[in-house]
Every structure is written in C-alpha cells, then in structure tokens.
C-alpha cells in the first residue's frame, strides 16, 4: 500500500510537470521517467500494471515506457 501511494505521488508530480507547460511533456519528464522505470524495475508486471491505473491522466504516457522496458 505504501508503494502504491508513493507511485501515485510520483505520477501526480509528473502530471504537474506536464501541466506546467515549461517544455514538451516528454522532454520535461525524461529524467523522471528514467528514474520511474529504474525504481520499479524489480516489481512484477501485474503489480506495476495495477499501479499505473492510479492516475488515468498519465496512463497513456507512462504505460508504454513501462511495457517497452519489460518487453524489449
């Protein structure tokens, strides 16, 4: 449960970066995405997939990065 809340907070942070319009969403959050993928590298795919839906606003942006990491 703690990790679920932690991920929700991370996704909200990424959402804030996207909404800030300081730059394109992907370039602003590239380092955050790299950290995100590394942090959850050892989580199961099912667990990660369950967490992704915590924030639907970012699901489309984050899920492909997660899936690419595990399936490429």
PDB file of C-alpha atoms in Angstrom:
ATOM      1  CA  UNK A   1       0.000   0.000   0.000  1.00  0.00           C
ATOM      2  CA  UNK A   2       2.862   2.371   0.790  1.00  0.00           C
ATOM      3  CA  UNK A   3       4.394   1.766  -2.631  1.00  0.00           C
ATOM      4  CA  UNK A   4       1.023   2.294  -4.273  1.00  0.00           C
ATOM      5  CA  UNK A   5       0.709   5.700  -2.606  1.00  0.00           C
ATOM      6  CA  UNK A   6       4.311   6.538  -3.440  1.00  0.00           C
ATOM      7  CA  UNK A   7       3.712   5.822  -7.111  1.00  0.00           C
ATOM      8  CA  UNK A   8       0.521   7.861  -7.078  1.00  0.00           C
ATOM      9  CA  UNK A   9       2.525  10.788  -5.714  1.00  0.00           C
ATOM     10  CA  UNK A  10       5.178  10.313  -8.399  1.00  0.00           C
ATOM     11  CA  UNK A  11       2.546  10.271 -11.145  1.00  0.00           C
ATOM     12  CA  UNK A  12       0.967  13.415  -9.764  1.00  0.00           C
ATOM     13  CA  UNK A  13       4.391  15.072  -9.807  1.00  0.00           C
ATOM     14  CA  UNK A  14       4.861  14.098 -13.443  1.00  0.00           C
ATOM     15  CA  UNK A  15       1.391  15.398 -14.199  1.00  0.00           C
ATOM     16  CA  UNK A  16       2.322  18.728 -12.602  1.00  0.00           C
ATOM     17  CA  UNK A  17       5.410  18.933 -14.797  1.00  0.00           C
ATOM     18  CA  UNK A  18       3.317  18.242 -17.879  1.00  0.00           C
ATOM     19  CA  UNK A  19       0.742  20.853 -16.940  1.00  0.00           C
ATOM     20  CA  UNK A  20       3.378  23.478 -16.203  1.00  0.00           C
ATOM     21  CA  UNK A  21       3.977  23.797 -19.954  1.00  0.00           C
ATOM     22  CA  UNK A  22       7.615  24.722 -19.303  1.00  0.00           C
ATOM     23  CA  UNK A  23       8.524  22.448 -22.184  1.00  0.00           C
ATOM     24  CA  UNK A  24       7.174  19.483 -24.100  1.00  0.00           C
ATOM     25  CA  UNK A  25       5.886  16.814 -21.728  1.00  0.00           C
ATOM     26  CA  UNK A  26       8.307  14.113 -22.853  1.00  0.00           C
ATOM     27  CA  UNK A  27      11.429  16.262 -22.617  1.00  0.00           C
ATOM     28  CA  UNK A  28      10.496  17.779 -19.265  1.00  0.00           C
ATOM     29  CA  UNK A  29       9.919  14.381 -17.686  1.00  0.00           C
ATOM     30  CA  UNK A  30      12.618  12.311 -19.387  1.00  0.00           C
ATOM     31  CA  UNK A  31      14.778  12.074 -16.257  1.00  0.00           C
ATOM     32  CA  UNK A  32      11.709  11.374 -14.140  1.00  0.00           C
ATOM     33  CA  UNK A  33      10.674   8.575 -16.485  1.00  0.00           C
ATOM     34  CA  UNK A  34      14.141   7.034 -16.307  1.00  0.00           C
ATOM     35  CA  UNK A  35      14.010   7.135 -12.505  1.00  0.00           C
ATOM     36  CA  UNK A  36      10.472   5.749 -12.529  1.00  0.00           C
ATOM     37  CA  UNK A  37      11.452   2.790 -14.685  1.00  0.00           C
ATOM     38  CA  UNK A  38      14.528   2.028 -12.597  1.00  0.00           C
ATOM     39  CA  UNK A  39      12.617   2.298  -9.319  1.00  0.00           C
ATOM     40  CA  UNK A  40      10.007  -0.251 -10.406  1.00  0.00           C
ATOM     41  CA  UNK A  41      12.348  -2.472 -12.415  1.00  0.00           C
ATOM     42  CA  UNK A  42      12.063  -5.282  -9.870  1.00  0.00           C
ATOM     43  CA  UNK A  43       8.310  -5.059  -9.397  1.00  0.00           C
ATOM     44  CA  UNK A  44       6.144  -7.638 -11.110  1.00  0.00           C
ATOM     45  CA  UNK A  45       4.355  -6.595 -14.289  1.00  0.00           C
ATOM     46  CA  UNK A  46       0.977  -7.264 -12.720  1.00  0.00           C
ATOM     47  CA  UNK A  47       1.786  -5.132  -9.679  1.00  0.00           C
ATOM     48  CA  UNK A  48       3.121  -2.340 -11.868  1.00  0.00           C
ATOM     49  CA  UNK A  49       0.095  -2.505 -14.152  1.00  0.00           C
ATOM     50  CA  UNK A  50      -2.207  -2.248 -11.141  1.00  0.00           C
ATOM     51  CA  UNK A  51      -0.379   0.864 -10.002  1.00  0.00           C
ATOM     52  CA  UNK A  52      -0.423   2.540 -13.389  1.00  0.00           C
ATOM     53  CA  UNK A  53      -4.187   2.998 -13.254  1.00  0.00           C
ATOM     54  CA  UNK A  54      -3.897   5.099 -10.088  1.00  0.00           C
ATOM     55  CA  UNK A  55      -3.669   8.141 -12.353  1.00  0.00           C
ATOM     56  CA  UNK A  56      -5.548   7.755 -15.625  1.00  0.00           C
ATOM     57  CA  UNK A  57      -4.285  11.106 -16.900  1.00  0.00           C
ATOM     58  CA  UNK A  58      -0.786   9.694 -17.236  1.00  0.00           C
ATOM     59  CA  UNK A  59      -1.612   6.086 -18.025  1.00  0.00           C
ATOM     60  CA  UNK A  60      -1.211   6.572 -21.773  1.00  0.00           C
ATOM     61  CA  UNK A  61       2.112   8.357 -21.347  1.00  0.00           C
ATOM     62  CA  UNK A  62       3.682   6.114 -18.715  1.00  0.00           C
ATOM     63  CA  UNK A  63       2.461   2.639 -19.628  1.00  0.00           C
ATOM     64  CA  UNK A  64       4.275   2.431 -22.988  1.00  0.00           C
ATOM     65  CA  UNK A  65       7.551   3.272 -21.261  1.00  0.00           C
ATOM     66  CA  UNK A  66       6.974   0.547 -18.679  1.00  0.00           C
ATOM     67  CA  UNK A  67       5.975  -2.013 -21.300  1.00  0.00           C
ATOM     68  CA  UNK A  68       8.927  -1.140 -23.521  1.00  0.00           C
ATOM     69  CA  UNK A  69      11.247  -1.597 -20.583  1.00  0.00           C
ATOM     70  CA  UNK A  70       9.985  -5.087 -19.790  1.00  0.00           C
ATOM     71  CA  UNK A  71       9.271  -6.444 -23.261  1.00  0.00           C
ATOM     72  CA  UNK A  72      12.049  -5.076 -25.490  1.00  0.00           C
TER      73      UNK A  72
END
